[in-house]
């Protein structure tokens, strides 16, 4: 709750925290400005589940973006395969903290056709299809 006795004096009542576990952060925090002006509501964008999004643009030539999210500290691999299942690129192969990610894939040097990209993290595995057109 927000209370004001006049235009300059007021207070905020509500929950308080000094720290939190990144796996279970508050959904938002209200901060008071130091110049006496209003309040700011900060909303955290912490993923709740693993997700691999469709690349964009698709079809692409020669660059496309791949977005994914991870809800916990995880060793992540993101690889690209051709239609025969041969690996053509490793885009990510490292431990990543909680967050939303975007990576650019450059298909220069590849032949036109269908490719698959696969995200692996903990027990999560998902594969999506993309089309490279020269």
CSV table of N, CA and C in Angstrom, one decimal:
chain,number,residue,atom,x,y,z
A,1,UNK,N,0.8,-1.2,0.0
A,1,UNK,CA,0.0,0.0,0.0
A,1,UNK,C,0.9,1.2,0.0
A,2,UNK,N,0.4,2.3,-0.6
A,2,UNK,CA,1.1,3.6,-0.6
A,2,UNK,C,0.2,4.6,0.0
A,3,UNK,N,0.8,5.4,1.0
A,3,UNK,CA,0.1,6.4,1.7
A,3,UNK,C,0.8,7.7,1.6
A,4,UNK,N,0.0,8.8,1.4
A,4,UNK,CA,0.5,10.1,1.4
A,4,UNK,C,-0.3,11.0,2.3
A,5,UNK,N,0.5,11.8,3.1
A,5,UNK,CA,-0.2,12.8,4.0
A,5,UNK,C,-0.4,14.1,3.3
A,6,UNK,N,0.5,14.4,2.3
A,6,UNK,CA,0.4,15.6,1.4
A,6,UNK,C,1.2,15.2,0.2
A,7,UNK,N,1.5,16.2,-0.7
A,7,UNK,CA,2.2,16.0,-1.9
A,7,UNK,C,3.6,15.5,-1.8
A,8,UNK,N,4.2,15.8,-0.6
A,8,UNK,CA,5.6,15.5,-0.5
A,8,UNK,C,5.9,14.4,0.6
A,9,UNK,N,5.0,14.1,1.4
A,9,UNK,CA,5.3,13.2,2.5
A,9,UNK,C,4.4,11.9,2.3
A,10,UNK,N,5.0,10.8,2.4
A,10,UNK,CA,4.3,9.5,2.2
A,10,UNK,C,5.1,8.3,2.5
A,11,UNK,N,4.6,7.2,2.5
A,11,UNK,CA,5.3,6.0,2.7
A,11,UNK,C,4.7,4.8,2.0
A,12,UNK,N,5.5,3.7,1.9
A,12,UNK,CA,5.1,2.5,1.2
A,12,UNK,C,5.0,1.4,2.3
A,13,UNK,N,3.9,0.7,2.3
A,13,UNK,CA,3.8,-0.5,3.2
A,13,UNK,C,3.8,-1.8,2.3
A,14,UNK,N,4.5,-2.8,2.7
A,14,UNK,CA,4.4,-4.0,2.0
A,14,UNK,C,5.6,-4.9,2.4
A,15,UNK,N,5.8,-6.0,1.6
A,15,UNK,CA,6.8,-6.9,1.9
A,15,UNK,C,8.2,-6.3,1.7
A,16,UNK,N,9.1,-6.9,2.5
A,16,UNK,CA,10.5,-6.5,2.4
A,16,UNK,C,11.4,-7.7,2.3
A,17,UNK,N,12.5,-7.5,1.5
A,17,UNK,CA,13.4,-8.6,1.4
A,17,UNK,C,14.8,-7.9,1.3
A,18,UNK,N,15.8,-8.6,1.7
A,18,UNK,CA,17.2,-8.1,1.6
A,18,UNK,C,18.0,-8.9,0.5
A,19,UNK,N,17.6,-10.1,0.3
A,19,UNK,CA,18.2,-11.0,-0.7
A,19,UNK,C,17.2,-12.1,-1.0
A,20,UNK,N,17.5,-12.8,-2.1
A,20,UNK,CA,16.6,-13.9,-2.5
A,20,UNK,C,17.4,-15.0,-3.3
A,21,UNK,N,16.9,-16.1,-3.3
A,21,UNK,CA,17.4,-17.2,-4.1
A,21,UNK,C,17.1,-17.0,-5.6
A,22,UNK,N,18.1,-16.9,-6.5
A,22,UNK,CA,17.8,-16.6,-7.9
A,22,UNK,C,16.8,-17.6,-8.5
A,23,UNK,N,16.7,-18.8,-7.9
A,23,UNK,CA,15.8,-19.8,-8.4
A,23,UNK,C,14.3,-19.5,-8.1
A,24,UNK,N,14.1,-18.6,-7.0
A,24,UNK,CA,12.8,-18.3,-6.6
A,24,UNK,C,12.8,-16.8,-6.2
A,25,UNK,N,13.0,-15.9,-7.2
A,25,UNK,CA,13.0,-14.5,-6.9
A,25,UNK,C,11.6,-13.9,-6.7
A,26,UNK,N,11.5,-12.7,-6.1
A,26,UNK,CA,10.1,-12.1,-6.0
A,26,UNK,C,9.7,-11.8,-7.4
A,27,UNK,N,8.4,-11.7,-7.6
A,27,UNK,CA,7.9,-11.4,-9.0
A,27,UNK,C,8.1,-9.9,-9.3
A,28,UNK,N,8.2,-9.1,-8.3
A,28,UNK,CA,8.5,-7.6,-8.6
A,28,UNK,C,8.9,-7.0,-7.3
A,29,UNK,N,9.5,-5.8,-7.4
A,29,UNK,CA,10.0,-5.1,-6.3
A,29,UNK,C,9.6,-3.6,-6.5
A,30,UNK,N,9.2,-2.9,-5.4
A,30,UNK,CA,8.9,-1.5,-5.5
A,30,UNK,C,10.1,-0.7,-4.9
A,31,UNK,N,10.6,0.2,-5.7
A,31,UNK,CA,11.7,1.0,-5.3
A,31,UNK,C,11.3,2.5,-5.2
A,32,UNK,N,11.7,3.2,-4.1
A,32,UNK,CA,11.4,4.6,-4.0
A,32,UNK,C,12.6,5.4,-4.6
A,33,UNK,N,12.3,6.4,-5.3
A,33,UNK,CA,13.3,7.3,-5.9
A,33,UNK,C,13.9,8.1,-4.8
A,34,UNK,N,15.2,8.6,-5.0
A,34,UNK,CA,15.8,9.4,-4.0
A,34,UNK,C,15.5,10.9,-4.2
A,35,UNK,N,14.9,11.3,-5.3
A,35,UNK,CA,14.6,12.7,-5.5
A,35,UNK,C,13.2,13.1,-5.0
A,36,UNK,N,12.5,12.2,-4.3
A,36,UNK,CA,11.2,12.5,-3.8
A,36,UNK,C,10.1,12.3,-4.8
A,37,UNK,N,10.4,11.9,-6.0
A,37,UNK,CA,9.4,11.6,-7.0
A,37,UNK,C,8.9,10.1,-6.8
A,38,UNK,N,7.8,9.8,-7.4
A,38,UNK,CA,7.2,8.5,-7.5
A,38,UNK,C,7.9,7.2,-7.1
A,39,UNK,N,7.3,6.1,-7.4
A,39,UNK,CA,7.9,4.8,-7.2
A,39,UNK,C,8.0,4.1,-8.5
A,40,UNK,N,8.9,3.1,-8.5
A,40,UNK,CA,9.1,2.3,-9.7
A,40,UNK,C,8.9,0.9,-9.3
A,41,UNK,N,8.1,0.2,-10.2
A,41,UNK,CA,7.9,-1.2,-10.0
A,41,UNK,C,8.8,-2.0,-10.9
A,42,UNK,N,9.8,-2.8,-10.4
A,42,UNK,CA,10.7,-3.5,-11.2
A,42,UNK,C,10.2,-5.0,-11.3
A,43,UNK,N,9.9,-5.4,-12.5
A,43,UNK,CA,9.4,-6.8,-12.7
A,43,UNK,C,10.6,-7.6,-13.2
A,44,UNK,N,10.8,-8.8,-12.6
A,44,UNK,CA,11.9,-9.7,-12.9
A,44,UNK,C,11.4,-10.6,-14.0
A,45,UNK,N,12.2,-10.9,-15.0
A,45,UNK,CA,11.9,-11.8,-16.1
A,45,UNK,C,12.7,-13.1,-16.0
A,46,UNK,N,12.4,-13.8,-14.9
A,46,UNK,CA,13.1,-15.1,-14.7
A,46,UNK,C,12.3,-16.2,-15.3
A,47,UNK,N,12.9,-17.0,-16.2
A,47,UNK,CA,12.2,-18.1,-16.8
A,47,UNK,C,11.7,-19.1,-15.8
A,48,UNK,N,10.6,-19.7,-16.0
A,48,UNK,CA,10.1,-20.7,-15.1
A,48,UNK,C,10.3,-22.1,-15.6
A,49,UNK,N,10.6,-22.2,-16.9
A,49,UNK,CA,10.8,-23.5,-17.5
A,49,UNK,C,11.8,-23.4,-18.7
A,50,UNK,N,12.4,-24.6,-19.1
A,50,UNK,CA,13.2,-24.6,-20.3
A,50,UNK,C,12.4,-24.3,-21.5
A,51,UNK,N,12.9,-23.6,-22.5
A,51,UNK,CA,12.2,-23.3,-23.7
A,51,UNK,C,13.2,-23.0,-24.8
A,52,UNK,N,12.9,-23.6,-26.0
A,52,UNK,CA,13.6,-23.3,-27.2
A,52,UNK,C,12.6,-22.8,-28.2
A,53,UNK,N,12.9,-21.6,-28.7
A,53,UNK,CA,12.0,-20.9,-29.6
A,53,UNK,C,12.3,-21.2,-31.0
A,54,UNK,N,11.4,-20.9,-31.9
A,54,UNK,CA,11.6,-21.1,-33.3
A,54,UNK,C,12.6,-19.9,-33.8
A,55,UNK,N,13.5,-20.3,-34.6
A,55,UNK,CA,14.5,-19.3,-35.1
A,55,UNK,C,13.7,-18.2,-36.0
A,56,UNK,N,14.3,-17.1,-36.1
A,56,UNK,CA,13.8,-16.0,-36.9
A,56,UNK,C,14.9,-15.2,-37.5
A,57,UNK,N,14.8,-14.9,-38.8
A,57,UNK,CA,13.8,-15.3,-39.7
A,57,UNK,C,14.0,-16.8,-40.1
A,58,UNK,N,12.9,-17.4,-40.6
A,58,UNK,CA,12.9,-18.7,-41.1
A,58,UNK,C,12.0,-18.8,-42.3
A,59,UNK,N,12.4,-19.1,-43.5
A,59,UNK,CA,13.8,-19.4,-43.9
A,59,UNK,C,14.7,-18.2,-43.7
A,60,UNK,N,16.0,-18.5,-43.7
A,60,UNK,CA,17.0,-17.4,-43.5
A,60,UNK,C,18.1,-17.5,-44.5
A,61,UNK,N,18.8,-16.3,-44.7
A,61,UNK,CA,20.0,-16.2,-45.6
A,61,UNK,C,20.8,-15.0,-45.2
A,62,UNK,N,22.0,-15.0,-44.7
A,62,UNK,CA,22.6,-16.2,-44.2
A,62,UNK,C,22.5,-16.3,-42.7
A,63,UNK,N,21.9,-15.2,-42.0
A,63,UNK,CA,21.9,-15.2,-40.5
A,63,UNK,C,20.5,-15.3,-40.0
A,64,UNK,N,20.4,-16.1,-38.9
A,64,UNK,CA,19.1,-16.2,-38.2
A,64,UNK,C,19.4,-16.2,-36.7
A,65,UNK,N,18.4,-15.8,-35.9
A,65,UNK,CA,18.5,-15.8,-34.4
A,65,UNK,C,17.8,-16.9,-33.8
A,66,UNK,N,18.4,-17.5,-32.8
A,66,UNK,CA,17.8,-18.6,-32.0
A,66,UNK,C,17.7,-18.1,-30.6
A,67,UNK,N,16.5,-18.1,-30.0
A,67,UNK,CA,16.3,-17.7,-28.6
A,67,UNK,C,16.0,-19.0,-27.8
A,68,UNK,N,16.5,-19.0,-26.5
A,68,UNK,CA,16.1,-20.0,-25.6
A,68,UNK,C,16.2,-19.5,-24.2
A,69,UNK,N,15.6,-20.2,-23.3
A,69,UNK,CA,15.6,-19.8,-21.9
A,69,UNK,C,15.9,-21.0,-21.0
A,70,UNK,N,16.5,-20.7,-19.9
A,70,UNK,CA,16.8,-21.8,-18.9
A,70,UNK,C,16.5,-21.3,-17.5
A,71,UNK,N,15.7,-22.1,-16.7
A,71,UNK,CA,15.2,-21.7,-15.4
A,71,UNK,C,16.2,-22.0,-14.2
A,72,UNK,N,17.3,-22.6,-14.5
A,72,UNK,CA,18.3,-23.0,-13.5
A,72,UNK,C,19.7,-23.1,-14.0
A,73,UNK,N,20.7,-22.9,-13.2
A,73,UNK,CA,22.0,-23.1,-13.6
A,73,UNK,C,22.2,-24.4,-14.3
A,74,UNK,N,22.7,-24.5,-15.6
A,74,UNK,CA,22.7,-25.7,-16.3
A,74,UNK,C,23.9,-25.7,-17.3
A,75,UNK,N,24.4,-26.9,-17.6
A,75,UNK,CA,25.3,-27.1,-18.7
A,75,UNK,C,24.4,-27.2,-19.9
A,76,UNK,N,24.7,-26.3,-20.9
A,76,UNK,CA,23.8,-26.1,-22.1
A,76,UNK,C,24.6,-26.4,-23.3
A,77,UNK,N,24.0,-27.2,-24.2
A,77,UNK,CA,24.6,-27.3,-25.6
A,77,UNK,C,23.5,-27.0,-26.6
A,78,UNK,N,23.9,-26.2,-27.6
A,78,UNK,CA,23.0,-25.9,-28.7
A,78,UNK,C,23.8,-26.2,-30.0
A,79,UNK,N,23.3,-27.2,-30.7
A,79,UNK,CA,24.0,-27.6,-31.9
A,79,UNK,C,23.1,-27.6,-33.1
A,80,UNK,N,23.7,-27.5,-34.3
A,80,UNK,CA,23.0,-27.5,-35.6
A,80,UNK,C,23.4,-28.7,-36.3
A,81,UNK,N,22.4,-29.4,-36.9
A,81,UNK,CA,22.6,-30.7,-37.7
A,81,UNK,C,22.0,-30.5,-39.0
A,82,UNK,N,22.6,-31.3,-40.0
A,82,UNK,CA,22.0,-31.3,-41.3
A,82,UNK,C,20.9,-32.5,-41.4
A,83,UNK,N,20.3,-32.7,-42.5
A,83,UNK,CA,19.2,-33.7,-42.6
A,83,UNK,C,19.7,-35.1,-42.4
A,84,UNK,N,21.0,-35.3,-42.5
A,84,UNK,CA,21.5,-36.7,-42.3
A,84,UNK,C,21.9,-36.9,-40.9
A,85,UNK,N,21.8,-35.9,-40.0
A,85,UNK,CA,22.1,-36.0,-38.6
A,85,UNK,C,23.6,-35.6,-38.3
A,86,UNK,N,24.3,-35.2,-39.3
A,86,UNK,CA,25.7,-34.8,-39.0
A,86,UNK,C,25.7,-33.4,-38.4
A,87,UNK,N,26.5,-33.2,-37.4
A,87,UNK,CA,26.7,-31.9,-36.7
A,87,UNK,C,27.4,-31.0,-37.6
A,88,UNK,N,26.8,-29.8,-37.8
A,88,UNK,CA,27.5,-28.8,-38.7
A,88,UNK,C,28.0,-27.6,-37.9
A,89,UNK,N,27.5,-27.4,-36.7
A,89,UNK,CA,27.9,-26.3,-35.8
A,89,UNK,C,27.5,-26.5,-34.4
A,90,UNK,N,28.4,-26.1,-33.5
A,90,UNK,CA,28.1,-26.0,-32.0
A,90,UNK,C,28.1,-24.5,-31.7
A,91,UNK,N,26.9,-24.1,-31.3
A,91,UNK,CA,26.7,-22.7,-31.0
A,91,UNK,C,26.9,-22.4,-29.5
A,92,UNK,N,26.6,-23.3,-28.6
A,92,UNK,CA,26.7,-23.2,-27.2
A,92,UNK,C,27.2,-24.5,-26.6
A,93,UNK,N,28.2,-24.5,-25.7
A,93,UNK,CA,28.7,-25.7,-25.1
A,93,UNK,C,29.3,-25.3,-23.8
A,94,UNK,N,28.5,-24.8,-22.8
A,94,UNK,CA,29.0,-24.3,-21.6
A,94,UNK,C,27.9,-24.2,-20.5
A,95,UNK,N,28.4,-24.0,-19.3
A,95,UNK,CA,27.4,-23.8,-18.2
A,95,UNK,C,26.9,-22.4,-18.3
A,96,UNK,N,25.5,-22.2,-18.1
A,96,UNK,CA,24.9,-21.0,-18.2
A,96,UNK,C,24.0,-20.7,-17.0
A,97,UNK,N,24.0,-19.5,-16.5
A,97,UNK,CA,23.1,-19.2,-15.4
A,97,UNK,C,21.6,-19.0,-15.9
A,98,UNK,N,20.7,-18.9,-14.9
A,98,UNK,CA,19.3,-18.7,-15.2
A,98,UNK,C,19.2,-17.5,-16.2
A,99,UNK,N,18.3,-17.6,-17.2
A,99,UNK,CA,18.2,-16.4,-18.0
A,99,UNK,C,17.6,-16.7,-19.4
A,100,UNK,N,17.4,-15.7,-20.2
A,100,UNK,CA,16.9,-15.7,-21.5
A,100,UNK,C,18.1,-15.4,-22.4
A,101,UNK,N,18.2,-16.1,-23.5
A,101,UNK,CA,19.4,-16.0,-24.4
A,101,UNK,C,19.0,-15.9,-25.8
A,102,UNK,N,19.8,-15.3,-26.6
A,102,UNK,CA,19.7,-15.2,-28.0
A,102,UNK,C,21.0,-15.3,-28.7
A,103,UNK,N,21.1,-16.2,-29.7
A,103,UNK,CA,22.4,-16.4,-30.4
A,103,UNK,C,22.1,-16.3,-31.9
A,104,UNK,N,23.1,-15.7,-32.6
A,104,UNK,CA,23.0,-15.6,-34.0
A,104,UNK,C,23.7,-16.8,-34.7
A,105,UNK,N,23.1,-17.4,-35.7
A,105,UNK,CA,23.7,-18.5,-36.4
A,105,UNK,C,23.9,-18.0,-37.8
A,106,UNK,N,25.2,-18.1,-38.3
A,106,UNK,CA,25.5,-17.7,-39.7
A,106,UNK,C,25.7,-19.0,-40.5
A,107,UNK,N,24.8,-19.1,-41.5
A,107,UNK,CA,24.8,-20.3,-42.4
A,107,UNK,C,25.7,-20.2,-43.6
A,108,UNK,N,26.6,-19.2,-43.6
A,108,UNK,CA,27.5,-19.0,-44.7
A,108,UNK,C,28.4,-20.3,-44.8
A,109,UNK,N,28.5,-20.8,-46.0
A,109,UNK,CA,29.3,-22.0,-46.2
A,109,UNK,C,28.5,-23.3,-46.2
A,110,UNK,N,27.2,-23.1,-45.8
A,110,UNK,CA,26.3,-24.3,-45.9
A,110,UNK,C,25.6,-24.3,-47.2
A,111,UNK,N,25.1,-25.4,-47.6
A,111,UNK,CA,24.2,-25.5,-48.8
A,111,UNK,C,22.8,-25.2,-48.4
A,112,UNK,N,22.0,-24.8,-49.4
A,112,UNK,CA,20.6,-24.5,-49.1
A,112,UNK,C,19.9,-25.8,-48.7
A,113,UNK,N,19.0,-25.7,-47.7
A,113,UNK,CA,18.3,-26.9,-47.3
A,113,UNK,C,17.7,-26.8,-45.9
A,114,UNK,N,17.3,-28.0,-45.4
A,114,UNK,CA,16.7,-28.1,-44.1
A,114,UNK,C,17.8,-28.4,-43.1
A,115,UNK,N,17.8,-27.7,-41.9
A,115,UNK,CA,18.7,-28.0,-40.8
A,115,UNK,C,17.9,-28.1,-39.6
A,116,UNK,N,18.5,-28.7,-38.6
A,116,UNK,CA,17.8,-28.9,-37.3
A,116,UNK,C,18.8,-28.3,-36.2
A,117,UNK,N,18.2,-27.6,-35.2
A,117,UNK,CA,19.0,-27.1,-34.1
A,117,UNK,C,18.4,-27.8,-32.8
A,118,UNK,N,19.3,-28.1,-31.9
A,118,UNK,CA,18.9,-28.9,-30.7
A,118,UNK,C,19.5,-28.3,-29.5
A,119,UNK,N,18.6,-28.0,-28.5
A,119,UNK,CA,19.1,-27.5,-27.2
A,119,UNK,C,19.0,-28.7,-26.2
A,120,UNK,N,20.1,-28.9,-25.4
A,120,UNK,CA,20.2,-29.9,-24.4
A,120,UNK,C,20.6,-29.1,-23.1
A,121,UNK,N,19.9,-29.4,-22.0
A,121,UNK,CA,20.2,-28.8,-20.7
A,121,UNK,C,19.6,-29.7,-19.6
A,122,UNK,N,20.3,-30.2,-18.7
A,122,UNK,CA,19.9,-31.2,-17.7
A,122,UNK,C,19.1,-32.3,-18.4
A,123,UNK,N,17.8,-32.5,-18.1
A,123,UNK,CA,17.1,-33.6,-18.8
A,123,UNK,C,16.3,-33.0,-19.9
A,124,UNK,N,16.4,-31.8,-20.2
A,124,UNK,CA,15.6,-31.1,-21.3
A,124,UNK,C,16.3,-31.3,-22.6
A,125,UNK,N,15.6,-31.8,-23.6
A,125,UNK,CA,16.1,-31.9,-25.0
A,125,UNK,C,15.0,-31.4,-25.9
A,126,UNK,N,15.3,-30.5,-26.8
A,126,UNK,CA,14.3,-30.1,-27.8
A,126,UNK,C,15.0,-29.8,-29.1
A,127,UNK,N,14.3,-30.1,-30.2
A,127,UNK,CA,14.9,-29.9,-31.5
A,127,UNK,C,13.9,-29.2,-32.4
A,128,UNK,N,14.3,-28.2,-33.2
A,128,UNK,CA,13.5,-27.5,-34.1
A,128,UNK,C,14.1,-27.5,-35.5
A,129,UNK,N,13.3,-27.2,-36.5
A,129,UNK,CA,13.7,-27.2,-37.9
A,129,UNK,C,13.8,-25.8,-38.4
A,130,UNK,N,14.8,-25.6,-39.2
A,130,UNK,CA,15.0,-24.3,-39.9
A,130,UNK,C,15.4,-24.5,-41.3
A,131,UNK,N,15.2,-23.5,-42.2
A,131,UNK,CA,15.5,-23.7,-43.6
A,131,UNK,C,16.4,-22.6,-44.0
A,132,UNK,N,17.5,-23.0,-44.6
A,132,UNK,CA,18.5,-22.1,-45.2
A,132,UNK,C,18.3,-22.0,-46.7
A,133,UNK,N,18.1,-20.8,-47.2
A,133,UNK,CA,17.9,-20.6,-48.6
A,133,UNK,C,18.9,-19.5,-49.1
A,134,UNK,N,19.7,-19.9,-50.1
A,134,UNK,CA,20.7,-19.0,-50.7
A,134,UNK,C,20.0,-18.2,-51.8
